[in-house]
XYZ file of C-alpha atoms in Angstrom:
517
model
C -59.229 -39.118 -114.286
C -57.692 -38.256 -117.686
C -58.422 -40.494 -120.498
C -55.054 -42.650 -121.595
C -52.511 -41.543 -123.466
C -52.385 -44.346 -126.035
C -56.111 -43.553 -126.706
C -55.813 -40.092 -127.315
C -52.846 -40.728 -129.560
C -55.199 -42.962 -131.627
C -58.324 -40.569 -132.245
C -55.047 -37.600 -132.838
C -52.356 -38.990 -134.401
C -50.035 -35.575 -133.405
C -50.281 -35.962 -130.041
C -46.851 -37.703 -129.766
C -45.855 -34.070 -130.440
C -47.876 -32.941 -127.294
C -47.534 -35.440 -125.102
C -44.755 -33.491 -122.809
C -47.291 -31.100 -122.751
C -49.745 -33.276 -121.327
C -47.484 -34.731 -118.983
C -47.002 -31.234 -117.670
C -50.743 -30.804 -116.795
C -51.212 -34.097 -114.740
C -51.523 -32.494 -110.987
C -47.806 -33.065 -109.096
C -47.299 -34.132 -105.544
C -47.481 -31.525 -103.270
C -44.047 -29.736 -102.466
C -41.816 -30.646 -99.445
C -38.918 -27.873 -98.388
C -36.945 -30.941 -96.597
C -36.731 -32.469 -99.270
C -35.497 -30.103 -101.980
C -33.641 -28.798 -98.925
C -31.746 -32.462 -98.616
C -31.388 -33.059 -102.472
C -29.426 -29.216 -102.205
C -26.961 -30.935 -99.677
C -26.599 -34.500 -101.570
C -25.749 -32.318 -104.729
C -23.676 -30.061 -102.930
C -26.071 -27.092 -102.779
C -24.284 -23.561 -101.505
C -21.234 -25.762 -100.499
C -20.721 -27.345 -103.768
C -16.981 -27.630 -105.094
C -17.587 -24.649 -108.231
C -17.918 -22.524 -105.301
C -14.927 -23.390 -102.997
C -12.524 -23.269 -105.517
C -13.260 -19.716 -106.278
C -12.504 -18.777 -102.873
C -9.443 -20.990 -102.358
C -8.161 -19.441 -105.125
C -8.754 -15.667 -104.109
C -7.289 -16.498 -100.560
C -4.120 -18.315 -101.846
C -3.381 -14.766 -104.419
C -4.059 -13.158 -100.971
C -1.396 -14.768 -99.541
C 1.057 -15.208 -102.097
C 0.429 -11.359 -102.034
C 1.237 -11.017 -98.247
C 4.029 -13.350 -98.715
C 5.902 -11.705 -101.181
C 5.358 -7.937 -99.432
C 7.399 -9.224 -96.173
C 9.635 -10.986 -98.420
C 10.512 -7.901 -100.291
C 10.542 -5.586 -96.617
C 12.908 -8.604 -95.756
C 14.982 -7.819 -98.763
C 14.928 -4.708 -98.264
C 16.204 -4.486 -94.767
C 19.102 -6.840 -95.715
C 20.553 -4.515 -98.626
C 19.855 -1.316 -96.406
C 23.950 -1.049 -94.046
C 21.936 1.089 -91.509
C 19.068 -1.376 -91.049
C 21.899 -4.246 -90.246
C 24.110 -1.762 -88.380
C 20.991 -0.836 -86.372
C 20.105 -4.514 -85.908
C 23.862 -5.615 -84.805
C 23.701 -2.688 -82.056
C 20.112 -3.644 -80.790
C 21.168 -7.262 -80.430
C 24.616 -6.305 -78.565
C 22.845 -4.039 -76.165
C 20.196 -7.335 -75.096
C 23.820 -9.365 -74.931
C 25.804 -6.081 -72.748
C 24.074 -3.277 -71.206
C 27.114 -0.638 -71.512
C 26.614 2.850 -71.672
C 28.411 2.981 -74.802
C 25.533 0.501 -76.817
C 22.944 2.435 -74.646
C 24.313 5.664 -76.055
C 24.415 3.999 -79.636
C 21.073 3.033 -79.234
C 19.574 6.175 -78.618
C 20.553 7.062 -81.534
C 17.503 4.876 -83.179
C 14.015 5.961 -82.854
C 12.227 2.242 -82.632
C 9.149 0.355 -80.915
C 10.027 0.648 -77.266
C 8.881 -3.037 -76.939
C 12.030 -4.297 -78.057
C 14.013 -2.005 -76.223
C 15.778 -4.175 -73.167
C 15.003 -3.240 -69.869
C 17.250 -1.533 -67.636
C 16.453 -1.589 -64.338
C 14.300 -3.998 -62.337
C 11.853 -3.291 -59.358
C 13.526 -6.487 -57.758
C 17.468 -5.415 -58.477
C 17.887 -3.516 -55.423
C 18.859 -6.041 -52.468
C 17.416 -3.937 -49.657
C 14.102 -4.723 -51.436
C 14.212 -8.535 -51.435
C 15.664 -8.847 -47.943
C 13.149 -6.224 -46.598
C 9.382 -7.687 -45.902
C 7.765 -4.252 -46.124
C 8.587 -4.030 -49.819
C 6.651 -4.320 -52.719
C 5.028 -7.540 -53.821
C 3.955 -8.740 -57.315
C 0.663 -7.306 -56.709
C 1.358 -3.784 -56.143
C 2.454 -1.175 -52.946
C 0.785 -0.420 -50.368
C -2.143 2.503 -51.158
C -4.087 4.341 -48.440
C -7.487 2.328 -48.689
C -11.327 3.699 -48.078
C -11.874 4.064 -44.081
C -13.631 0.732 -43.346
C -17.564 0.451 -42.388
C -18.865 1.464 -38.712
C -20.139 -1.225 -36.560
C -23.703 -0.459 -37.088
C -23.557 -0.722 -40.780
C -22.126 -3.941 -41.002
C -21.228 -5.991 -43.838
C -23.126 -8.875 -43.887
C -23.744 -11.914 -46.583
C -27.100 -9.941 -47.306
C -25.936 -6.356 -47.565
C -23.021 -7.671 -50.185
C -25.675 -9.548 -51.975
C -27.964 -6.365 -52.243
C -24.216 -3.959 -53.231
C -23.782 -6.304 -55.952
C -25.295 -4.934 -59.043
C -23.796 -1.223 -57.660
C -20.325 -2.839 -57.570
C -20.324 -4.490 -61.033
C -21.860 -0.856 -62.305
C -18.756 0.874 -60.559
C -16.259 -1.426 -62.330
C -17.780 -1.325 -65.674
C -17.890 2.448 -65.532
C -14.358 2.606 -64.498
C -12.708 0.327 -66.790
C -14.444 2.030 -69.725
C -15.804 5.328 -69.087
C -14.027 6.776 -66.127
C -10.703 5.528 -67.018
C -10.401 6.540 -70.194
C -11.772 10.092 -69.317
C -9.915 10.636 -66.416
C -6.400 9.743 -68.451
C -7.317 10.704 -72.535
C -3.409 10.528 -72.955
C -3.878 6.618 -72.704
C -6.326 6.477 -75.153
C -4.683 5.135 -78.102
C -6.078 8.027 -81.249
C -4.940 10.449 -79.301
C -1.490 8.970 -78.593
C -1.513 8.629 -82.691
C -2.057 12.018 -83.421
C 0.642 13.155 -81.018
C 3.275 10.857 -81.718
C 4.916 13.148 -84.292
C 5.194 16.128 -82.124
C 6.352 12.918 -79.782
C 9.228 11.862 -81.896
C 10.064 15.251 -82.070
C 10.461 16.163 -78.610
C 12.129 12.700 -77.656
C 14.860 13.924 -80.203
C 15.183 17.240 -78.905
C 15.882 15.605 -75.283
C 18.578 13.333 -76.769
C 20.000 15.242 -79.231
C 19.990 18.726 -77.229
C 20.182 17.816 -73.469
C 22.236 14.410 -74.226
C 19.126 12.705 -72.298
C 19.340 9.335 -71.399
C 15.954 7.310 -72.491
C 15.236 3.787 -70.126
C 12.801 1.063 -69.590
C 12.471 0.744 -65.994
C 10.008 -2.811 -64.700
C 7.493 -2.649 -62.154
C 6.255 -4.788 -60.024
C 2.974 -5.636 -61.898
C 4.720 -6.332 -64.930
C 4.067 -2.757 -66.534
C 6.999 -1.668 -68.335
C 7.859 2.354 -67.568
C 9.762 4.465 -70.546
C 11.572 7.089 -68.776
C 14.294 9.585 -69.995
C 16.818 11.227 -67.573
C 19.096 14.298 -68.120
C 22.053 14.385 -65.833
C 23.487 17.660 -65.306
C 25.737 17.105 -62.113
C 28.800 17.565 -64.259
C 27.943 21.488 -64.919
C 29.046 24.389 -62.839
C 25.464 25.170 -61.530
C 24.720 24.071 -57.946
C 20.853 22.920 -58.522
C 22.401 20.431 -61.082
C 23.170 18.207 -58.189
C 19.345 18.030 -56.906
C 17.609 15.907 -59.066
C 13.593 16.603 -60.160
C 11.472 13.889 -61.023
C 8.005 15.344 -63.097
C 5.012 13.637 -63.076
C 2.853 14.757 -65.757
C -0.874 15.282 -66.271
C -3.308 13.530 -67.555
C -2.287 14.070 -71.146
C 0.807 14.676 -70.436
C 3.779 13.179 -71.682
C 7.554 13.678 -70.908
C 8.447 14.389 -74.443
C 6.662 17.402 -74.231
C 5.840 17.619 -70.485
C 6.328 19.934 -67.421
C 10.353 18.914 -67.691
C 11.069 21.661 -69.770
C 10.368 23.974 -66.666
C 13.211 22.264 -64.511
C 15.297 21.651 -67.153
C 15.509 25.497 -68.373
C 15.895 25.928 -64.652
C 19.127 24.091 -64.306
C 18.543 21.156 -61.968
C 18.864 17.220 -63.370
C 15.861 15.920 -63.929
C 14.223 12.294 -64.674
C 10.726 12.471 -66.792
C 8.179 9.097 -67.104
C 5.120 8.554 -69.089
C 2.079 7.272 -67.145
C 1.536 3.329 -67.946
C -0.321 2.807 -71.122
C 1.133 6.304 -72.181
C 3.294 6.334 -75.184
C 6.223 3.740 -74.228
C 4.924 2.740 -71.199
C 2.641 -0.074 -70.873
C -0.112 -1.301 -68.814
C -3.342 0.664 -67.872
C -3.203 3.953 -65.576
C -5.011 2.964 -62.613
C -4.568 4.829 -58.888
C -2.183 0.718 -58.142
C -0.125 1.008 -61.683
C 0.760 4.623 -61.331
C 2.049 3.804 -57.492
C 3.878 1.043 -58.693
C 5.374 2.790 -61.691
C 6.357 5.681 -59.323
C 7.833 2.997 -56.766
C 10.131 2.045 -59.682
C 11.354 5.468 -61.011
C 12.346 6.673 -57.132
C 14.266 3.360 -56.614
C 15.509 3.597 -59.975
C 16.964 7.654 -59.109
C 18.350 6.317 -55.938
C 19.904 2.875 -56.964
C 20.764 3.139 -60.229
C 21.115 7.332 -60.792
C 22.963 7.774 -57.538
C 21.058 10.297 -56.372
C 20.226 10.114 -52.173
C 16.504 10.718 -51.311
C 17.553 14.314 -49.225
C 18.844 15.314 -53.033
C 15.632 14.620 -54.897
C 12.667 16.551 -55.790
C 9.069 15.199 -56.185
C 7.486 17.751 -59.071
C 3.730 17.530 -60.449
C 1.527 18.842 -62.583
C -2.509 18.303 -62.505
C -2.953 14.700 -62.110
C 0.629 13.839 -61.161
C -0.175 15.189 -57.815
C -1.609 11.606 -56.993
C 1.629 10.114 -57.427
C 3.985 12.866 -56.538
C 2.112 12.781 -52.952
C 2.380 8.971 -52.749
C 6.309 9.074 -53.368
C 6.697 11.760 -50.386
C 4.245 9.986 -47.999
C 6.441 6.424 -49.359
C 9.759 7.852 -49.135
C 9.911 10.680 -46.448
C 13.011 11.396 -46.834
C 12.720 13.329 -50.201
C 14.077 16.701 -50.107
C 10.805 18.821 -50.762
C 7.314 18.293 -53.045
C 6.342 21.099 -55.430
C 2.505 20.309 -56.654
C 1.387 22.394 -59.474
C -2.259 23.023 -60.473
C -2.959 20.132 -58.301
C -5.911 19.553 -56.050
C -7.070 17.707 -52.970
C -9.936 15.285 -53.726
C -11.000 13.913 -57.221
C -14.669 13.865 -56.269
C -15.761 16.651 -56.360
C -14.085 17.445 -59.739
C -15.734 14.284 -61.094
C -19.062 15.278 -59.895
C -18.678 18.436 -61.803
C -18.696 17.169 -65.545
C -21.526 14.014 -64.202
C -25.197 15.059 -64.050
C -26.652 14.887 -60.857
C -28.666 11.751 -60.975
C -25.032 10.062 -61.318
C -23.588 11.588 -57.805
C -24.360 8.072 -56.354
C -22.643 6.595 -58.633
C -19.751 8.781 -59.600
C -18.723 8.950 -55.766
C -18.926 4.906 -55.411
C -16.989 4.443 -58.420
C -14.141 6.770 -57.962
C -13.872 5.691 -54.011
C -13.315 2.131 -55.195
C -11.287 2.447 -58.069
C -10.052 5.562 -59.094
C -9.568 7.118 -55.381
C -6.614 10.355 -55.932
C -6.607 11.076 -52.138
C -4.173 13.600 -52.701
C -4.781 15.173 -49.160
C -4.519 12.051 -47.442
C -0.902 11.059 -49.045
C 0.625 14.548 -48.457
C -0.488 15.210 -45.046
C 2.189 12.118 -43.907
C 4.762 13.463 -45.579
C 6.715 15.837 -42.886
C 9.255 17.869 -45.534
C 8.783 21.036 -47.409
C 5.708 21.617 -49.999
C 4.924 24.334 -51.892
C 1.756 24.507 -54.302
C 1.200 26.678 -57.457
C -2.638 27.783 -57.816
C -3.373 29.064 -61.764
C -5.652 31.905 -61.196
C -6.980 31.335 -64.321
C -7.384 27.754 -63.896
C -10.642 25.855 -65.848
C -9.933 22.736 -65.195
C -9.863 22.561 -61.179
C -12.407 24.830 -60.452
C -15.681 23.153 -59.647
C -17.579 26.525 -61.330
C -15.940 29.007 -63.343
C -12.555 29.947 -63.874
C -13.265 33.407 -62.656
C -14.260 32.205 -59.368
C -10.984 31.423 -57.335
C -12.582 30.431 -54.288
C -13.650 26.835 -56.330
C -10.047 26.186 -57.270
C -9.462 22.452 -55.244
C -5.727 23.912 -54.747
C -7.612 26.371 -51.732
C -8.612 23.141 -50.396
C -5.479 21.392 -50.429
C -3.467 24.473 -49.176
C -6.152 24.803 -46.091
C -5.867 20.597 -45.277
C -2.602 20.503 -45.381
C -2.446 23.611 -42.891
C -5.215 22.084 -40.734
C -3.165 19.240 -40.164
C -0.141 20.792 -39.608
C -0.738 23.399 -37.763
C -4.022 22.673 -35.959
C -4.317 25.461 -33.361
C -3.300 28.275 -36.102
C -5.575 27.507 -38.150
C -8.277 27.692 -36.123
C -11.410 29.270 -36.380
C -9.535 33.395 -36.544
C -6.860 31.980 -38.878
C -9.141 29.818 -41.281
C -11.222 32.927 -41.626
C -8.005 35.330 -42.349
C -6.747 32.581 -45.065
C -10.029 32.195 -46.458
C -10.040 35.847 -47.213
C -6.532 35.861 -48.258
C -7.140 33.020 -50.637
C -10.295 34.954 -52.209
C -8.061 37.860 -53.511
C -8.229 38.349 -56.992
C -4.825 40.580 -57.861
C -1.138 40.653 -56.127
C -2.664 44.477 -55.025
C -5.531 43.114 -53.314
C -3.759 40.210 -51.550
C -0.953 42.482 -50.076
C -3.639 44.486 -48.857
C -5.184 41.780 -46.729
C -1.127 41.286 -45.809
C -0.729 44.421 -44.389
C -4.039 45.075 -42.963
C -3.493 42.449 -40.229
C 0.122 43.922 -40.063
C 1.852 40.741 -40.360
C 5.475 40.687 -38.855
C 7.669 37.921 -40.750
C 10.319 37.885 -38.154
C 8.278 37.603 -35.334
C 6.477 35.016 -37.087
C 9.810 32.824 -38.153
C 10.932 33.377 -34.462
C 7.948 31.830 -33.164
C 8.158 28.932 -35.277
C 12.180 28.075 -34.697
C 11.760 28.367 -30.763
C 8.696 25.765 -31.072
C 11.011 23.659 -33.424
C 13.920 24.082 -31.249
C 11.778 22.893 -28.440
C 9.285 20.405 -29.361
C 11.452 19.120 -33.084
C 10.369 19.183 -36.762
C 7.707 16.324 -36.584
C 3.889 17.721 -37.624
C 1.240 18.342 -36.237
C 2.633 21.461 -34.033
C 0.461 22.991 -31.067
C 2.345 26.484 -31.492
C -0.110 29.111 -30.925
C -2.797 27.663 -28.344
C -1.662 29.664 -25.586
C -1.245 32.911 -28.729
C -3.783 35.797 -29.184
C -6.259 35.719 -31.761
C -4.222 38.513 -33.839
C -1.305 36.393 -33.424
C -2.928 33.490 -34.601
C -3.997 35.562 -37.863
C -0.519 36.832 -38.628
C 0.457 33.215 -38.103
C -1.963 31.869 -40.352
C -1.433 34.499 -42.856
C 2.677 34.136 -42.878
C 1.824 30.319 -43.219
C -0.363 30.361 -46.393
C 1.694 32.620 -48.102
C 4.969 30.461 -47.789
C 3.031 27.447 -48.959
C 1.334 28.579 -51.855
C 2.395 31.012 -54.420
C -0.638 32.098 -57.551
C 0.327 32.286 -61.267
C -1.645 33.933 -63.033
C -2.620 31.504 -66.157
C -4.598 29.097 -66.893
C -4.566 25.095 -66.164
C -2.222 24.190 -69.303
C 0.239 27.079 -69.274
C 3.980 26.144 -69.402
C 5.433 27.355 -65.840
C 8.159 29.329 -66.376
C 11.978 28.648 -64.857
C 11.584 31.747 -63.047
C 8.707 30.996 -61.422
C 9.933 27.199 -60.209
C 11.298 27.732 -56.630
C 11.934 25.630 -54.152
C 9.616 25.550 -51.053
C 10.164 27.453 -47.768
C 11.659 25.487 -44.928
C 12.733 26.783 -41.328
């Protein structure tokens, strides 16, 4: 115990000098965090008013800042005459939908949200008195054959399918979409968007195109441009073409310009969440955007379904065969650099130990059964197969024989003409199909000495007899070497070979329309 202060001060009269000194070396209660912690907070601690005012201050500049920058854009806009001319036209084209404020407004290169829409999925009436149409959640798709009886789908089995079904969607509404479509991925759309601008202008400045926001049914909005030419002198300006582009493929700088230099009329779209177009391009958006560009060609255009012309590229296929199996009438389907199935092209750039997975995912939600679609359409089809091509090929673009479009050409054949193609004629095409050169495949031509007239009589007497609707039985009662010739005269009409690769421009010359008895 320390002696008292008032004794020590006595024996050393300078202590009083020391004595906060001594105070400082009497032992201290022991320290207690809560406590310091609660005198922070009763003094204000890191919340104390010095340090909100500070802050309050630097956000208020901050806003004065932001306030004065749209105040000045405001100002600006207001003194600029073609800002306020551009605004007056804008707001009488919401009020009247003429073509005269349309054409005015194409003049303006703006954010296609605020461009009005004009045409509906709803305007026509045959759609809302007919119960087969579209509803609000989509057209009709060709869905996944459904489980055998032995492999039922009980309470258990969709308990244990669980985790693999929330695996699927994750991977294709993250993954999968966004590499099976890079066009809607939004850095890429950025670095485009002047070459864009620049081909929009060349469509409306050049071929006095027509740009228009058509609705869907889901909600998606679809940007579209349309070049009329049925007032020219050319006879193929009274067909109308609509393209469906690839997977980074826009109409602005699309596979139009092939029917366009060609002559005909044609009507381009972007795929939703491409460019103008919003929404997300899934297999039930891109049917439903499709829906709405045919009805908008036939209701609003003009055109009649036996005067239009369903043309893809790539990945358009998908929809370009769902328009012709949805609207048979159509007069013909030209599928460029297209294939038949999307799994096995997705299997192809997955490792192996994903094949499980790759297959689930695209079956449920990204399912391009192009195959499937075109083989219920009944018209005229002609495919283009790229020689060349690296993108379809499920090895190297040197080996043909992997290009998908071989498979689509031989399914659609199967199915049409069953008792051709059997096992003599598949072999024939097969080979025919292998040919590397125009040489070598006229050499396979003439080496089964294929007559083309005998071949078209054949066909018209069965036609004559029996009508146009596929499948045909012609040649079950033929001779094998018939049945080769037959085969051979059928896979030549139906597919033609370019010799590029995947993302060569067609040329005009070499867009033709398919062969039809």
């Amino acid at each position: 115990v320390p002696p008292p202060a008032p004794f020590l001060s006595s024996l050393y009269p300078g202590l009083e000098f020391q004595n906060d000194f001594y105070r400082s070396c009497i032992p201290r209660p022991p320290h207690n965090p809560q406590s310091l912690y609660a005198g922070e907070l009763a003094s204000g601690g890191y919340l104390s008013l010095s340090k909100v005012v500070p802050f309050s201050h630097y956000a208020g500049t901050l806003l004065l800042l932001l306030a004065g920058v749209a105040c000045l854009r405001g100002i600006g806009r207001w003194t600029n005459p073609q800002y306020r001319q551009f605004i007056t036209i804008l707001e009488a084209t919401h009020r009247n939908q003429s073509s005269e404020n349309k054409r005015q407004l194409a003049n303006y290169n703006f954010d296609f949200r605020s461009w009005p829409v004009d045409f509906h999925w709803e305007e026509p009436s045959s759609r809302k008195e007919s119960r087969g149409g579209p509803s609000r959640r989509g057209v009709a798709l060709l869905r996944p054959e459904p489980l055998h009886r032995g492999t039922a789908d009980t309470l258990l089995n969709r308990v244990k399918k669980l985790p693999c079904q929330i695996t699927s969607y994750l991977v294709a509404h993250t993954l999968g979409r966004r590499m099976l479509y890079p066009g809607s991925v939004y850095l890429l759309q950025k670095a485009l968007m002047p070459v864009l601008l620049q081909g929009q202008a060349r469509l409306v400045e050049e071929c006095n195109g027509r740009r228009a926001k058509l609705l869907a049914c889901d909600g998606n909005e679809i940007d579209t441009m349309f070049v009329d030419r049925r007032g020219t002198a050319e006879p193929q300006g009274q067909k109308l073409v609509i393209c469906c582009e690839g997977n980074a493929g826009f109409y602005e700088v699309g596979c139009v310009s092939t029917p366009l230099e060609a002559g005909y009329s044609v009507l381009g779209w972007n795929h939703p969440g491409f460019a103008g177009s919003t929404g997300v391009p899934f297999p039930q958006n891109e049917a439903n955007a499709m829906d709405v560009v045919v009805q908008f060609a036939i209701h609003r255009l003009g055109f009649q379904p036996q005067d239009i012309i369903i043309y893809a590229w790539s990945i358009g296929g998908f929809t370009a065969t769902w328009a012709a199996m949805s609207y048979p009438d159509v007069s013909a389907v030209i599928l460029d650099a297209s294939f038949d199935d999307l799994v096995p092209l997705a299997l192809k750039v997955m490792p192996d130990s994903w094949r499980g997975l790759v297959t689930r995912t695209v079956r449920q939600h990204l399912n391009l059964n192009n195959t499937e679609q075109l083989c219920r359409y009944q018209g005229p089809v002609l495919l283009i197969r790229r020689t060349k091509d690296e993108i379809i090929t499920t090895t190297v673009p040197e080996d043909i024989m992997s290009n998908r479009g071989n498979d689509l050409l031989l399914k659609l054949l199967q199915h049409r003409y069953p008792r051709v193609m059997a096992e003599e004629g598949l072999q024939v095409v097969r080979q025919w199909l292998e040919a590397s050169s125009q040489l070598e495949e006229a050499s396979i031509y003439s080496r089964w000495e294929v007559e083309e007239d005998w071949c078209l009589s054949v066909l018209r007497s069965y036609q004559a007899e029996h009508g146009p609707d596929f499948p045909w039985s012609v040649g079950e009662d033929m001779s094998a070497d018939g049945r080769r010739q037959l085969a051979l005269f059928l896979a030549r009409k139906h597919l033609h070979n370019f010799e590029a690769t995947h993302c060569t421009p067609l040329p005009a010359q070499n867009f033709q329309m398919p062969w039809h008895l």
